[in-house]
């Protein structure tokens, strides 16, 4: 068992960066091997969730390549991993529970964390989500095949798993297969190698749902494309549901056979776009709530504002911050978030920020007109906005006190010094003021 794992991690090391290998793979310990189920011990829940969402297929493929048989990867947290899994209450329940052999055999890889309930719906993914729910509840009725495409880390795999989970909850007698295109290819290669093609075809052509992820992976691989083409035809002709995901629209997948491309266009094509800021904030807050993380609103906004490429980046930022908070025994706040993410986030240089930018940002945040901030009015709220503008201009630009005074309505330099010191002191005793000023800073730093 140890030898199997040692050989497997050598293969894994070739597929991931050294940093990711040291961070996520090296700490894993093999706990037990029970039939086709392998149990791996990991340090904590964050670790388990990250592996499930990012490295489980890589680990499973490597184990399969070394052992020559398909192994289902399970993760155990902390001391549970040192136990025989049969003695762990959760695993004991899983092993002893009655199960339908064909059902378990055809969907061992469904990630239960990827349910519809945990999917955050926004304008960027609403159409794809509605289509996914529809095919889960009414297989092969309206959209067959359903083709979902979008960039990396936007939720395609989540929706694919959610379809399988929801379908099984409604139709437990149905056979559901979830598989990545890479796993499909590897399984095909092993079936050819060990003369198991009859068994391979029996598995994939006698199911009710075929959920295949990252179909672009098989493009240009002739034998795999041909086998998938015949599998597709058999299932479609039999009235079985097919759902496919890709990072590109069918016509944009390079080297994909024309006959496959045309079949993907038979049904419904739904795209997932980059989530807008409101959806990103909702995702961060939902993830924090699910994991019992006390996340202040301004930190959620900070994470969402800086992770713009995909959802995995959002989750990665949250996990880093939560782990750092736990290790350092510090509460999560905006300063901790900045400290953890400083080397990751590309900040806009302060040199690009002008006094006028700052005045406009303060005006927008406080609701005080720009002309009033520059005026000599003594209203309390106007004075506070004016002082905030002076403080931020001093902090974020190279302007001198006299220059700042000139920019803010022709004030004397002593007035600017007083305002700067007053705001700095008040921030120490007024968390709401501090948060507001930090939010203005973030807006200015990322105005482009």
GROMACS .gro file of C-alpha atoms in nm, residues 26-405:
model
  380
   26UNK     CA    1   0.333   1.591   0.024
   27UNK     CA    2   0.128   1.616   0.350
   28UNK     CA    3  -0.112   1.340   0.235
   29UNK     CA    4  -0.073   1.001   0.404
   30UNK     CA    5  -0.225   0.675   0.282
   31UNK     CA    6  -0.455   0.530   0.548
   32UNK     CA    7  -0.609   0.217   0.400
   33UNK     CA    8  -0.702   0.029   0.085
   34UNK     CA    9  -1.036  -0.153   0.082
   35UNK     CA   10  -1.118  -0.318  -0.249
   36UNK     CA   11  -1.140  -0.037  -0.505
   37UNK     CA   12  -1.159   0.230  -0.232
   38UNK     CA   13  -0.839   0.402  -0.117
   39UNK     CA   14  -0.846   0.624   0.192
   40UNK     CA   15  -0.600   0.912   0.223
   41UNK     CA   16  -0.541   1.110   0.540
   42UNK     CA   17  -0.527   1.491   0.516
   43UNK     CA   18  -0.468   1.756   0.786
   44UNK     CA   19  -0.801   1.943   0.793
   45UNK     CA   20  -1.130   2.024   0.620
   46UNK     CA   21  -0.985   2.311   0.418
   47UNK     CA   22  -0.722   2.074   0.287
   48UNK     CA   23  -0.982   1.811   0.202
   49UNK     CA   24  -1.208   2.057   0.017
   50UNK     CA   25  -0.919   2.196  -0.185
   51UNK     CA   26  -0.801   1.849  -0.286
   52UNK     CA   27  -1.155   1.742  -0.377
   53UNK     CA   28  -1.201   2.043  -0.601
   54UNK     CA   29  -0.855   2.064  -0.758
   55UNK     CA   30  -0.644   1.750  -0.730
   56UNK     CA   31  -0.871   1.448  -0.687
   57UNK     CA   32  -0.871   1.357  -1.062
   58UNK     CA   33  -0.490   1.388  -1.079
   59UNK     CA   34  -0.449   1.166  -0.773
   60UNK     CA   35  -0.702   0.911  -0.902
   61UNK     CA   36  -0.539   0.896  -1.247
   62UNK     CA   37  -0.195   0.842  -1.098
   63UNK     CA   38  -0.318   0.567  -0.867
   64UNK     CA   39  -0.495   0.398  -1.159
   65UNK     CA   40  -0.182   0.417  -1.376
   66UNK     CA   41   0.030   0.253  -1.105
   67UNK     CA   42  -0.221  -0.011  -0.989
   68UNK     CA   43  -0.373  -0.093  -1.327
   69UNK     CA   44  -0.725  -0.076  -1.179
   70UNK     CA   45  -0.964   0.210  -1.116
   71UNK     CA   46  -0.945   0.328  -0.756
   72UNK     CA   47  -1.196   0.559  -0.588
   73UNK     CA   48  -1.016   0.823  -0.380
   74UNK     CA   49  -1.160   0.913  -0.037
   75UNK     CA   50  -1.014   1.172   0.201
   76UNK     CA   51  -1.018   1.140   0.580
   77UNK     CA   52  -0.947   1.436   0.807
   78UNK     CA   53  -0.677   1.439   1.072
   79UNK     CA   54  -0.663   1.147   1.311
   80UNK     CA   55  -0.943   0.968   1.128
   81UNK     CA   56  -0.690   0.895   0.856
   82UNK     CA   57  -0.478   0.694   1.098
   83UNK     CA   58  -0.764   0.459   1.167
   84UNK     CA   59  -0.878   0.163   0.967
   85UNK     CA   60  -1.166   0.324   0.777
   86UNK     CA   61  -1.395   0.041   0.873
   87UNK     CA   62  -1.361   0.162   1.234
   88UNK     CA   63  -1.448   0.520   1.149
   89UNK     CA   64  -1.821   0.576   1.212
   90UNK     CA   65  -1.869   0.771   0.889
   91UNK     CA   66  -1.687   0.515   0.677
   92UNK     CA   67  -1.839   0.223   0.865
   93UNK     CA   68  -2.183   0.364   0.784
   94UNK     CA   69  -2.085   0.406   0.420
   95UNK     CA   70  -1.956   0.049   0.393
   96UNK     CA   71  -2.244  -0.115   0.579
   97UNK     CA   72  -2.520   0.082   0.407
   98UNK     CA   73  -2.712  -0.116   0.146
   99UNK     CA   74  -2.619  -0.002  -0.202
  100UNK     CA   75  -2.721  -0.077  -0.555
  101UNK     CA   76  -2.411  -0.214  -0.719
  102UNK     CA   77  -2.468  -0.069  -1.065
  103UNK     CA   78  -2.545   0.277  -0.920
  104UNK     CA   79  -2.227   0.294  -0.712
  105UNK     CA   80  -2.019   0.146  -0.990
  106UNK     CA   81  -2.129   0.406  -1.242
  107UNK     CA   82  -2.098   0.726  -1.036
  108UNK     CA   83  -1.816   0.692  -0.782
  109UNK     CA   84  -1.677   1.035  -0.862
  110UNK     CA   85  -1.977   1.260  -0.797
  111UNK     CA   86  -1.864   1.530  -0.556
  112UNK     CA   87  -2.141   1.574  -0.300
  113UNK     CA   88  -2.015   1.925  -0.224
  114UNK     CA   89  -2.121   2.031  -0.573
  115UNK     CA   90  -2.498   2.040  -0.528
  116UNK     CA   91  -2.750   2.287  -0.666
  117UNK     CA   92  -2.808   2.414  -0.312
  118UNK     CA   93  -2.445   2.524  -0.289
  119UNK     CA   94  -2.436   2.687  -0.631
  120UNK     CA   95  -2.459   3.066  -0.619
  121UNK     CA   96  -2.679   3.190  -0.903
  122UNK     CA   97  -2.617   3.528  -1.064
  123UNK     CA   98  -2.663   3.699  -1.397
  124UNK     CA   99  -2.345   3.535  -1.529
  125UNK     CA  100  -2.468   3.177  -1.484
  126UNK     CA  101  -2.847   3.196  -1.447
  127UNK     CA  102  -2.926   3.046  -1.788
  128UNK     CA  103  -2.683   2.753  -1.751
  129UNK     CA  104  -2.814   2.683  -1.400
  130UNK     CA  105  -3.178   2.676  -1.516
  131UNK     CA  106  -3.090   2.440  -1.801
  132UNK     CA  107  -2.898   2.211  -1.565
  133UNK     CA  108  -3.193   2.189  -1.324
  134UNK     CA  109  -3.423   2.112  -1.616
  135UNK     CA  110  -3.221   1.817  -1.747
  136UNK     CA  111  -3.178   1.679  -1.395
  137UNK     CA  112  -3.553   1.682  -1.337
  138UNK     CA  113  -3.662   1.584  -1.689
  139UNK     CA  114  -3.390   1.377  -1.853
  140UNK     CA  115  -3.380   1.373  -2.235
  141UNK     CA  116  -3.707   1.570  -2.258
  142UNK     CA  117  -3.606   1.921  -2.358
  143UNK     CA  118  -3.232   1.967  -2.391
  144UNK     CA  119  -3.035   1.668  -2.517
  145UNK     CA  120  -2.748   1.708  -2.530
  146UNK     CA  121  -2.691   2.000  -2.297
  147UNK     CA  122  -2.359   2.167  -2.376
  148UNK     CA  123  -2.222   2.404  -2.108
  149UNK     CA  124  -1.916   2.610  -2.187
  150UNK     CA  125  -1.713   2.877  -2.012
  151UNK     CA  126  -1.368   2.962  -1.881
  152UNK     CA  127  -1.173   2.773  -1.618
  153UNK     CA  128  -1.310   2.782  -1.264
  154UNK     CA  129  -1.650   2.936  -1.339
  155UNK     CA  130  -1.871   2.649  -1.216
  156UNK     CA  131  -1.908   2.403  -1.506
  157UNK     CA  132  -1.790   2.106  -1.301
  158UNK     CA  133  -2.013   2.215  -1.012
  159UNK     CA  134  -2.322   2.216  -1.236
  160UNK     CA  135  -2.229   1.882  -1.390
  161UNK     CA  136  -2.202   1.717  -1.048
  162UNK     CA  137  -2.518   1.893  -0.930
  163UNK     CA  138  -2.712   1.743  -1.221
  164UNK     CA  139  -2.601   1.395  -1.119
  165UNK     CA  140  -2.672   1.447  -0.750
  166UNK     CA  141  -3.018   1.593  -0.812
  167UNK     CA  142  -3.107   1.329  -1.071
  168UNK     CA  143  -3.018   1.048  -0.830
  169UNK     CA  144  -3.227   1.207  -0.556
  170UNK     CA  145  -3.527   1.206  -0.791
  171UNK     CA  146  -3.458   0.881  -0.977
  172UNK     CA  147  -3.245   0.656  -0.753
  173UNK     CA  148  -3.290   0.362  -0.988
  174UNK     CA  149  -3.111   0.541  -1.271
  175UNK     CA  150  -2.748   0.485  -1.360
  176UNK     CA  151  -2.547   0.807  -1.369
  177UNK     CA  152  -2.191   0.833  -1.496
  178UNK     CA  153  -1.985   1.142  -1.426
  179UNK     CA  154  -1.640   1.135  -1.585
  180UNK     CA  155  -1.384   1.382  -1.713
  181UNK     CA  156  -1.282   1.348  -2.078
  182UNK     CA  157  -0.931   1.269  -1.961
  183UNK     CA  158  -1.057   0.986  -1.742
  184UNK     CA  159  -1.269   0.860  -2.035
  185UNK     CA  160  -0.957   0.853  -2.252
  186UNK     CA  161  -0.744   0.679  -1.987
  187UNK     CA  162  -1.014   0.421  -1.927
  188UNK     CA  163  -1.038   0.359  -2.300
  189UNK     CA  164  -0.660   0.317  -2.330
  190UNK     CA  165  -0.654   0.068  -2.041
  191UNK     CA  166  -0.951  -0.120  -2.189
  192UNK     CA  167  -0.769  -0.157  -2.519
  193UNK     CA  168  -0.447  -0.251  -2.345
  194UNK     CA  169  -0.604  -0.520  -2.127
  195UNK     CA  170  -0.859  -0.637  -2.386
  196UNK     CA  171  -1.161  -0.505  -2.192
  197UNK     CA  172  -1.342  -0.313  -2.466
  198UNK     CA  173  -1.662  -0.515  -2.430
  199UNK     CA  174  -1.680  -0.421  -2.061
  200UNK     CA  175  -1.597  -0.057  -2.141
  201UNK     CA  176  -1.880  -0.032  -2.394
  202UNK     CA  177  -2.122  -0.210  -2.165
  203UNK     CA  178  -2.051   0.047  -1.894
  204UNK     CA  179  -2.090   0.358  -2.109
  205UNK     CA  180  -2.371   0.246  -2.338
  206UNK     CA  181  -2.610   0.116  -2.073
  207UNK     CA  182  -2.662   0.421  -1.857
  208UNK     CA  183  -2.929   0.688  -1.811
  209UNK     CA  184  -2.711   0.998  -1.768
  210UNK     CA  185  -2.369   1.061  -1.919
  211UNK     CA  186  -2.203   1.366  -1.763
  212UNK     CA  187  -1.867   1.431  -1.926
  213UNK     CA  188  -1.641   1.716  -1.823
  214UNK     CA  189  -1.388   1.908  -2.036
  215UNK     CA  190  -1.477   1.740  -2.364
  216UNK     CA  191  -1.218   1.955  -2.545
  217UNK     CA  192  -0.955   1.716  -2.407
  218UNK     CA  193  -1.047   1.442  -2.658
  219UNK     CA  194  -1.019   1.674  -2.962
  220UNK     CA  195  -0.764   1.539  -3.208
  221UNK     CA  196  -0.747   1.199  -3.040
  222UNK     CA  197  -0.896   0.986  -3.317
  223UNK     CA  198  -0.975   0.660  -3.140
  224UNK     CA  199  -1.124   0.837  -2.838
  225UNK     CA  200  -1.335   1.065  -3.057
  226UNK     CA  201  -1.462   0.767  -3.254
  227UNK     CA  202  -1.554   0.571  -2.940
  228UNK     CA  203  -1.727   0.872  -2.786
  229UNK     CA  204  -1.913   0.936  -3.112
  230UNK     CA  205  -2.062   0.584  -3.109
  231UNK     CA  206  -2.135   0.609  -2.736
  232UNK     CA  207  -2.311   0.941  -2.794
  233UNK     CA  208  -2.523   0.796  -3.077
  234UNK     CA  209  -2.622   0.489  -2.876
  235UNK     CA  210  -2.731   0.692  -2.575
  236UNK     CA  211  -2.906   0.964  -2.772
  237UNK     CA  212  -3.096   0.712  -2.984
  238UNK     CA  213  -3.202   0.535  -2.664
  239UNK     CA  214  -3.342   0.854  -2.512
  240UNK     CA  215  -3.069   0.892  -2.248
  241UNK     CA  216  -2.950   1.228  -2.120
  242UNK     CA  217  -2.608   1.359  -2.222
  243UNK     CA  218  -2.446   1.666  -2.065
  244UNK     CA  219  -2.108   1.793  -2.183
  245UNK     CA  220  -1.888   2.077  -2.065
  246UNK     CA  221  -1.606   2.255  -2.242
  247UNK     CA  222  -1.395   2.566  -2.213
  248UNK     CA  223  -1.505   2.674  -2.561
  249UNK     CA  224  -1.808   2.691  -2.789
  250UNK     CA  225  -1.827   2.372  -3.003
  251UNK     CA  226  -1.720   2.551  -3.321
  252UNK     CA  227  -1.419   2.698  -3.142
  253UNK     CA  228  -1.273   2.370  -3.013
  254UNK     CA  229  -0.961   2.310  -3.225
  255UNK     CA  230  -0.921   1.972  -3.400
  256UNK     CA  231  -1.263   1.846  -3.290
  257UNK     CA  232  -1.426   1.617  -3.546
  258UNK     CA  233  -1.706   1.783  -3.740
  259UNK     CA  234  -1.953   1.503  -3.669
  260UNK     CA  235  -1.903   1.550  -3.293
  261UNK     CA  236  -1.930   1.926  -3.325
  262UNK     CA  237  -2.262   1.895  -3.508
  263UNK     CA  238  -2.401   1.660  -3.243
  264UNK     CA  239  -2.310   1.896  -2.963
  265UNK     CA  240  -2.514   2.160  -3.145
  266UNK     CA  241  -2.824   1.937  -3.163
  267UNK     CA  242  -2.942   2.038  -2.819
  268UNK     CA  243  -2.903   2.345  -2.599
  269UNK     CA  244  -2.579   2.538  -2.565
  270UNK     CA  245  -2.546   2.745  -2.245
  271UNK     CA  246  -2.251   2.959  -2.146
  272UNK     CA  247  -2.116   3.070  -1.808
  273UNK     CA  248  -1.957   3.413  -1.795
  274UNK     CA  249  -1.722   3.569  -1.542
  275UNK     CA  250  -1.929   3.650  -1.233
  276UNK     CA  251  -2.006   4.014  -1.163
  277UNK     CA  252  -1.891   4.170  -0.835
  278UNK     CA  253  -2.224   4.105  -0.653
  279UNK     CA  254  -2.211   3.734  -0.738
  280UNK     CA  255  -1.846   3.712  -0.636
  281UNK     CA  256  -1.926   3.865  -0.296
  282UNK     CA  257  -2.218   3.623  -0.252
  283UNK     CA  258  -1.992   3.327  -0.338
  284UNK     CA  259  -1.727   3.433  -0.086
  285UNK     CA  260  -1.984   3.486   0.188
  286UNK     CA  261  -2.154   3.152   0.117
  287UNK     CA  262  -1.823   2.965   0.125
  288UNK     CA  263  -1.731   3.135   0.452
  289UNK     CA  264  -2.068   3.048   0.605
  290UNK     CA  265  -2.043   2.684   0.496
  291UNK     CA  266  -1.698   2.651   0.650
  292UNK     CA  267  -1.780   2.835   0.972
  293UNK     CA  268  -1.550   3.128   0.892
  294UNK     CA  269  -1.633   3.461   1.055
  295UNK     CA  270  -1.573   3.687   0.757
  296UNK     CA  271  -1.634   4.063   0.788
  297UNK     CA  272  -1.825   4.222   0.502
  298UNK     CA  273  -1.538   4.449   0.400
  299UNK     CA  274  -1.304   4.148   0.374
  300UNK     CA  275  -1.555   3.963   0.155
  301UNK     CA  276  -1.570   4.272  -0.067
  302UNK     CA  277  -1.189   4.294  -0.070
  303UNK     CA  278  -1.152   3.930  -0.180
  304UNK     CA  279  -1.422   3.963  -0.444
  305UNK     CA  280  -1.269   4.284  -0.579
  306UNK     CA  281  -0.929   4.125  -0.630
  307UNK     CA  282  -1.022   3.777  -0.757
  308UNK     CA  283  -1.169   3.857  -1.094
  309UNK     CA  284  -1.057   3.565  -1.312
  310UNK     CA  285  -1.254   3.272  -1.169
  311UNK     CA  286  -1.430   3.121  -0.869
  312UNK     CA  287  -1.142   2.894  -0.773
  313UNK     CA  288  -0.928   3.201  -0.721
  314UNK     CA  289  -1.195   3.338  -0.485
  315UNK     CA  290  -1.199   3.014  -0.288
  316UNK     CA  291  -0.821   2.999  -0.283
  317UNK     CA  292  -0.798   3.349  -0.138
  318UNK     CA  293  -1.055   3.262   0.129
  319UNK     CA  294  -0.876   2.940   0.224
  320UNK     CA  295  -0.541   3.117   0.250
  321UNK     CA  296  -0.686   3.388   0.474
  322UNK     CA  297  -0.872   3.139   0.696
  323UNK     CA  298  -0.568   2.913   0.730
  324UNK     CA  299  -0.340   3.207   0.814
  325UNK     CA  300  -0.592   3.333   1.069
  326UNK     CA  301  -0.604   2.991   1.233
  327UNK     CA  302  -0.228   2.940   1.238
  328UNK     CA  303  -0.157   3.289   1.369
  329UNK     CA  304  -0.455   3.283   1.610
  330UNK     CA  305  -0.573   3.618   1.475
  331UNK     CA  306  -0.923   3.732   1.389
  332UNK     CA  307  -0.989   3.792   1.023
  333UNK     CA  308  -0.992   4.161   0.934
  334UNK     CA  309  -0.894   4.374   0.636
  335UNK     CA  310  -0.534   4.412   0.756
  336UNK     CA  311  -0.488   4.037   0.780
  337UNK     CA  312  -0.644   3.990   0.436
  338UNK     CA  313  -0.407   4.245   0.285
  339UNK     CA  314  -0.110   4.084   0.459
  340UNK     CA  315  -0.194   3.735   0.330
  341UNK     CA  316  -0.275   3.838  -0.027
  342UNK     CA  317  -0.016   4.113  -0.070
  343UNK     CA  318   0.220   3.903  -0.281
  344UNK     CA  319  -0.060   3.757  -0.492
  345UNK     CA  320  -0.261   4.062  -0.580
  346UNK     CA  321  -0.125   4.299  -0.840
  347UNK     CA  322  -0.184   4.642  -0.700
  348UNK     CA  323  -0.229   4.949  -0.914
  349UNK     CA  324   0.062   5.184  -0.849
  350UNK     CA  325  -0.024   5.481  -0.630
  351UNK     CA  326   0.152   5.712  -0.874
  352UNK     CA  327  -0.151   5.678  -1.101
  353UNK     CA  328  -0.377   5.826  -0.834
  354UNK     CA  329  -0.436   6.201  -0.836
  355UNK     CA  330  -0.582   6.437  -0.578
  356UNK     CA  331  -0.884   6.484  -0.803
  357UNK     CA  332  -0.936   6.104  -0.813
  358UNK     CA  333  -0.935   6.098  -0.434
  359UNK     CA  334  -1.177   6.390  -0.402
  360UNK     CA  335  -1.421   6.223  -0.642
  361UNK     CA  336  -1.394   5.888  -0.461
  362UNK     CA  337  -1.457   6.050  -0.122
  363UNK     CA  338  -1.751   6.243  -0.266
  364UNK     CA  339  -1.903   5.925  -0.411
  365UNK     CA  340  -1.856   5.730  -0.088
  366UNK     CA  341  -1.980   5.995   0.156
  367UNK     CA  342  -2.252   6.143  -0.063
  368UNK     CA  343  -2.109   6.496  -0.018
  369UNK     CA  344  -2.086   6.701  -0.336
  370UNK     CA  345  -1.738   6.769  -0.467
  371UNK     CA  346  -1.803   7.143  -0.468
  372UNK     CA  347  -1.899   7.130  -0.098
  373UNK     CA  348  -1.582   6.942  -0.006
  374UNK     CA  349  -1.376   7.217  -0.171
  375UNK     CA  350  -1.591   7.493  -0.017
  376UNK     CA  351  -1.550   7.663   0.321
  377UNK     CA  352  -1.874   7.527   0.465
  378UNK     CA  353  -1.854   7.410   0.827
  379UNK     CA  354  -2.122   7.139   0.825
  380UNK     CA  355  -1.998   6.844   1.027
  381UNK     CA  356  -2.036   6.587   0.748
  382UNK     CA  357  -1.874   6.817   0.493
  383UNK     CA  358  -1.579   6.883   0.724
  384UNK     CA  359  -1.531   6.507   0.782
  385UNK     CA  360  -1.533   6.434   0.409
  386UNK     CA  361  -1.285   6.717   0.351
  387UNK     CA  362  -1.052   6.582   0.620
  388UNK     CA  363  -1.073   6.229   0.479
  389UNK     CA  364  -0.980   6.362   0.136
  390UNK     CA  365  -0.679   6.544   0.283
  391UNK     CA  366  -0.568   6.237   0.478
  392UNK     CA  367  -0.591   6.007   0.173
  393UNK     CA  368  -0.421   6.258  -0.056
  394UNK     CA  369  -0.130   6.281   0.186
  395UNK     CA  370  -0.110   5.901   0.214
  396UNK     CA  371  -0.159   5.806  -0.151
  397UNK     CA  372   0.021   6.082  -0.339
  398UNK     CA  373   0.356   6.260  -0.318
  399UNK     CA  374   0.194   6.603  -0.281
  400UNK     CA  375   0.320   6.830  -0.002
  401UNK     CA  376   0.089   6.975   0.265
  402UNK     CA  377   0.069   7.313   0.088
  403UNK     CA  378  -0.006   7.142  -0.245
  404UNK     CA  379  -0.284   6.934  -0.085
  405UNK     CA  380  -0.431   7.246   0.071
   0.00000   0.00000   0.00000
